[in-house]
Short mmCIF file of C-alpha atoms in Angstrom, two decimals:
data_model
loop_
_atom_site.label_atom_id
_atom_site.label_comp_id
_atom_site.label_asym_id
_atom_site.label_seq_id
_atom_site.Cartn_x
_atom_site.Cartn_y
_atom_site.Cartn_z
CA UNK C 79 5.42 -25.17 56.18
CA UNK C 80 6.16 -21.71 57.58
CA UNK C 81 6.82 -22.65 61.20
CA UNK C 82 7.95 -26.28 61.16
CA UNK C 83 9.03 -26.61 64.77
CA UNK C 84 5.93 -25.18 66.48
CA UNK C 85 4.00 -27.95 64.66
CA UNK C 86 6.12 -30.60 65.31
CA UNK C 87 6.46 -29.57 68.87
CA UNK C 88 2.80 -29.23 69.20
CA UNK C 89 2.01 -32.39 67.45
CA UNK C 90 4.41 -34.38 69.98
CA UNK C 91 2.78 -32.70 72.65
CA UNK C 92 -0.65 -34.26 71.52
CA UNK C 93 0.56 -37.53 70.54
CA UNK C 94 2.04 -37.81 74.31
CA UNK C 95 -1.03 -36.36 75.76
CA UNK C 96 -2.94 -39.55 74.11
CA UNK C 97 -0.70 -41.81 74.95
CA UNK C 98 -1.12 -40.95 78.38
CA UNK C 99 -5.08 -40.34 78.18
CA UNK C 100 -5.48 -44.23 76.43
CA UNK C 101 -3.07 -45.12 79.38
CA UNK C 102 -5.45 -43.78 82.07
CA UNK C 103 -8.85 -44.76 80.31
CA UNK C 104 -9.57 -40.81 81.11
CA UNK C 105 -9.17 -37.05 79.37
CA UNK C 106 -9.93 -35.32 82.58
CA UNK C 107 -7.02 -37.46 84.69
CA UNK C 108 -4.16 -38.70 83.01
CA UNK C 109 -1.34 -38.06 85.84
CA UNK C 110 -1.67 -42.01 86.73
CA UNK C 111 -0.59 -43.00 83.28
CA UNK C 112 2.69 -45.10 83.54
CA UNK C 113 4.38 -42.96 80.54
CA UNK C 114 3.27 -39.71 82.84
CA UNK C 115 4.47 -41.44 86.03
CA UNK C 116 7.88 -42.24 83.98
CA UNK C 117 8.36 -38.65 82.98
CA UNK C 118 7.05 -36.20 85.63
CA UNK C 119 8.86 -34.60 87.27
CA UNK C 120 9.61 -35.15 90.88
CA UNK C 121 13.04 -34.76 92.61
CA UNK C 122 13.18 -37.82 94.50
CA UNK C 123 13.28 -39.49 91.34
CA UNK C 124 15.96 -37.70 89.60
CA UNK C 125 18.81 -39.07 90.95
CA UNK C 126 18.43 -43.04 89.74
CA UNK C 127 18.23 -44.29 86.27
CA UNK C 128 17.31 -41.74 83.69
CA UNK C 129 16.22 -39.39 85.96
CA UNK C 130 17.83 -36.43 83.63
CA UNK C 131 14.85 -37.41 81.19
CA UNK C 132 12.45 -35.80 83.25
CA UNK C 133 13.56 -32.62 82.76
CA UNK C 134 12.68 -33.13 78.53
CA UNK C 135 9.91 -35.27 78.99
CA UNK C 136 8.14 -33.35 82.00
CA UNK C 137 7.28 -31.24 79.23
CA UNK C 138 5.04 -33.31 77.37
CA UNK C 139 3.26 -34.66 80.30
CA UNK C 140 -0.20 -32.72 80.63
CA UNK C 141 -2.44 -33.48 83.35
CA UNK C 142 -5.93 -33.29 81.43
CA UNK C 143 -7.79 -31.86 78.43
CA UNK C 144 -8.02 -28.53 79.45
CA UNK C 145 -3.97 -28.61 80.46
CA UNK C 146 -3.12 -29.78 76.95
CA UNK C 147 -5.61 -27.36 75.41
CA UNK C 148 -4.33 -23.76 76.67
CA UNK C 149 -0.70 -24.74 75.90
CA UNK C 150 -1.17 -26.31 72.98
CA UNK C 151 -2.77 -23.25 72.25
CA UNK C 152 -0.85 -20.89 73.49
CA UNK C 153 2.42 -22.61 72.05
CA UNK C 154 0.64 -22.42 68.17
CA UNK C 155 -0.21 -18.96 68.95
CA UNK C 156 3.42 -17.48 70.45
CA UNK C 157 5.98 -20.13 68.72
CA UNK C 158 4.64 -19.38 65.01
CA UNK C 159 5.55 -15.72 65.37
CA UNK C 160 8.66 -16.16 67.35
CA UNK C 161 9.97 -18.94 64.52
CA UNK C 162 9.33 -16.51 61.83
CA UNK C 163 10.76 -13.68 63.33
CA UNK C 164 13.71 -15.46 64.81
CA UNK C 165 13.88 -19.18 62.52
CA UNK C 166 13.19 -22.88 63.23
CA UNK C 167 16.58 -23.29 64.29
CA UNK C 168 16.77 -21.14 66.93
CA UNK C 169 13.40 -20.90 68.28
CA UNK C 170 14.20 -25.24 69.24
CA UNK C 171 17.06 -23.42 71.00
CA UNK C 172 15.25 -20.46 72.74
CA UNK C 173 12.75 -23.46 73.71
CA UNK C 174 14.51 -25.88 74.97
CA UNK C 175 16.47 -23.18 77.12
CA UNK C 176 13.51 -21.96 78.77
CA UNK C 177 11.73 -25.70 79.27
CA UNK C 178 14.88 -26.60 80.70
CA UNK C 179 15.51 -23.80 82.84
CA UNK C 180 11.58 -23.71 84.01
CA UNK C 181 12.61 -27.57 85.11
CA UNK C 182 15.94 -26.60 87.07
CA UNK C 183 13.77 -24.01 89.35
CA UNK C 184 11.34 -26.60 90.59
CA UNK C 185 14.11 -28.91 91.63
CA UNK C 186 15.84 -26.05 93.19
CA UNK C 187 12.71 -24.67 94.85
CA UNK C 188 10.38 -27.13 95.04
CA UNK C 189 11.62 -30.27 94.50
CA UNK C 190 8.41 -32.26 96.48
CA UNK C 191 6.01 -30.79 93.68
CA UNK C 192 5.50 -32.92 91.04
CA UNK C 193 5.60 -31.41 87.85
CA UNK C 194 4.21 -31.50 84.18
CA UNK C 195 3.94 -29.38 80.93
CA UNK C 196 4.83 -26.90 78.75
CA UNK C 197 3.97 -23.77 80.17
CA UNK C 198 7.56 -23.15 81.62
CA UNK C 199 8.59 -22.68 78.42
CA UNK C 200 5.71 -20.87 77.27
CA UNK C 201 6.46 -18.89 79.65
CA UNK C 202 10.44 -18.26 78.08
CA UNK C 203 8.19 -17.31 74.82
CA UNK C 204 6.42 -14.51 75.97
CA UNK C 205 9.55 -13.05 77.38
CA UNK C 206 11.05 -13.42 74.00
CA UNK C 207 8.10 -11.78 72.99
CA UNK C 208 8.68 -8.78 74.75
CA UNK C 209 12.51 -8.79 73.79
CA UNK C 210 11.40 -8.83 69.80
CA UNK C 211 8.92 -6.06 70.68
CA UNK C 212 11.82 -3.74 72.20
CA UNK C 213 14.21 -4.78 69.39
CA UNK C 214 11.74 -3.82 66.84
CA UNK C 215 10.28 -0.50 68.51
CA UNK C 216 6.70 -1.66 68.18
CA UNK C 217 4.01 -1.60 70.75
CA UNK C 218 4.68 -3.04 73.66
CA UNK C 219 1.38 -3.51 75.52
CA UNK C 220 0.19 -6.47 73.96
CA UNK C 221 3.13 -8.56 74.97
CA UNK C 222 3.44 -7.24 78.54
CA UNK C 223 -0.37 -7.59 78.91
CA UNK C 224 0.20 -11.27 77.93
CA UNK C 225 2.81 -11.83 80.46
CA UNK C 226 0.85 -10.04 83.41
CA UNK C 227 -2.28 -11.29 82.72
CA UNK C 228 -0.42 -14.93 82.94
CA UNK C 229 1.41 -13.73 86.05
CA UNK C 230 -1.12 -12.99 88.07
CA UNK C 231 -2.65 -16.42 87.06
CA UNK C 232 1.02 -17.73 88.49
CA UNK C 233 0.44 -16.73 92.15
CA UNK C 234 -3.55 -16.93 92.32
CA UNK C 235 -4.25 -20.20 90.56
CA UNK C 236 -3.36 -23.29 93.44
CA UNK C 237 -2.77 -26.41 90.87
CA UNK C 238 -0.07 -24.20 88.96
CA UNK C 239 3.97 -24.57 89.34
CA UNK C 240 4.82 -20.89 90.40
CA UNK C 241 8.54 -21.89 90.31
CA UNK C 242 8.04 -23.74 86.71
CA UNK C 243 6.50 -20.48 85.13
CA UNK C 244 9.11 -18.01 87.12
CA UNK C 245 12.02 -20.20 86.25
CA UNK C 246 10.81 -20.29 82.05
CA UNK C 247 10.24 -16.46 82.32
CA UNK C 248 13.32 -15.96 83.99
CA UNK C 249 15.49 -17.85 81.00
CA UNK C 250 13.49 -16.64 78.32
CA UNK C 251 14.31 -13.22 79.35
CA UNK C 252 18.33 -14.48 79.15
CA UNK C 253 17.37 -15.76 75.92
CA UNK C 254 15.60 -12.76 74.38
CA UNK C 255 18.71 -10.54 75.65
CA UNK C 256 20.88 -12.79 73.92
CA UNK C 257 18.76 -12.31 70.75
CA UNK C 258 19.09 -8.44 70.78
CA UNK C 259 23.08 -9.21 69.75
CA UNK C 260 23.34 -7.25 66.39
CA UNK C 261 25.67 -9.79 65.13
CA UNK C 262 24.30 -12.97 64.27
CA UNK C 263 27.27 -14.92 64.97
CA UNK C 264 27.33 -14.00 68.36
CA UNK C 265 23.81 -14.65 68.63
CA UNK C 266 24.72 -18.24 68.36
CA UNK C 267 27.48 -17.89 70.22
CA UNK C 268 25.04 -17.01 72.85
CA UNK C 269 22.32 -19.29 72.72
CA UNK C 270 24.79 -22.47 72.50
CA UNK C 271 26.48 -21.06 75.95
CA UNK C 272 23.30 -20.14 77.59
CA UNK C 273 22.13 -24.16 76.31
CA UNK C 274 25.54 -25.29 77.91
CA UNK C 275 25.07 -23.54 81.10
CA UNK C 276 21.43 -25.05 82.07
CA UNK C 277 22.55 -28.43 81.08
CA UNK C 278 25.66 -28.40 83.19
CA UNK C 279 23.82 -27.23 86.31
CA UNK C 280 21.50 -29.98 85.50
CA UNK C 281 24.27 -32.43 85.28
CA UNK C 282 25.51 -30.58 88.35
CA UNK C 283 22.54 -30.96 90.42
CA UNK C 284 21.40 -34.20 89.95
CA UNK C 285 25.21 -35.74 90.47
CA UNK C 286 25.51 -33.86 93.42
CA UNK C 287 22.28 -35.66 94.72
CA UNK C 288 20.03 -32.48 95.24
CA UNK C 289 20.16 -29.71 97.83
#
């Protein structure tokens, strides 16, 4: 299997996404599934119980077909080039960084809005995109066309979480800086600190009870 982390990611993503559609008796509403209501993400529910869940299993939680389809999509599409270019091991990293930091910037910003799917960290993948396009002196239309295009989707589309797909492009673009370090080492080095940092001020926030 070339890219074994973009299937296994996508094939959690649709095993969730059934869960939640047999939960709901629907495809075109799922969002009053119990395992959605569990794991969106909503700050007034962050701060009892496993509230830090949320902000992995927010994720997973897609709201209807067409949700799940585009990002499942897109994910297939961006995260098989990025794991061969950049390996399995890392991409989980560059990932995980970007869903996580997509989640921190709706509790900062818009903590009322509640919140589910992937694209915040799709989002981190097409900046990463861009950073492997720089790094290897190719064309760089295609990936900046992919991130406007997307953007201006961001701030005209009502039923999508601005601050979700700002806060994923925003740590991507840490992440892909961090992967233009010539020495691998210190690539590591990197993407272990930059992991570190987004779970401590998730730790931080949600002890501190919010804004």
């Amino acid at each position: 299997m070339q890219a074994p982390v973009t299937v296994m990611l996508g094939a959690a993503l649709c095993a969730v996404w059934l869960v939640c559609a047999f939960q709901s008796g629907s495809v075109l509403a799922t969002s009053d599934s119990s395992l959605a209501r569990a794991w969106m993400l909503w700050g007034p529910e962050m701060f009892t119980g496993l509230g830090f869940a949320r902000l992995i299993g927010f994720l997973f939680i897609h709201l209807d077909i067409g949700h799940i389809a585009v990002n499942l999509f897109l994910g297939l599409l961006i995260g098989r080039e990025i794991e061969l270019a950049i390996g399995s091991a890392a991409y989980f990293l560059a990932w995980l960084i970007s869903g996580l930091g997509s989640g921190l910037a709706v509790l900062f910003f818009s903590p009322l809005e509640p919140t589910g799917g992937v694209s915040g960290a799709l989002y981190g993948m097409m900046a990463i995109l861009v950073g492997l396009a720089l790094r290897r002196g190719t064309d760089l239309r295609s990936p900046l066309a992919l991130v406007g295009v997307n953007l201006v989707y961001t701030f005209l589309a009502p039923s999508v979480s601005l601050w979700g797909h700002l806060g994923g492009l925003a740590d991507g673009t840490l992440v892909a800086v961090v992967l233009s370090i010539r020495s691998s080492a210190w690539r590591w080095v990197g993407l272990v600190a930059l992991l570190g940092a987004v779970i401590a001020a998730a730790f931080g926030f949600i002890s501190s009870g919010g804004l």
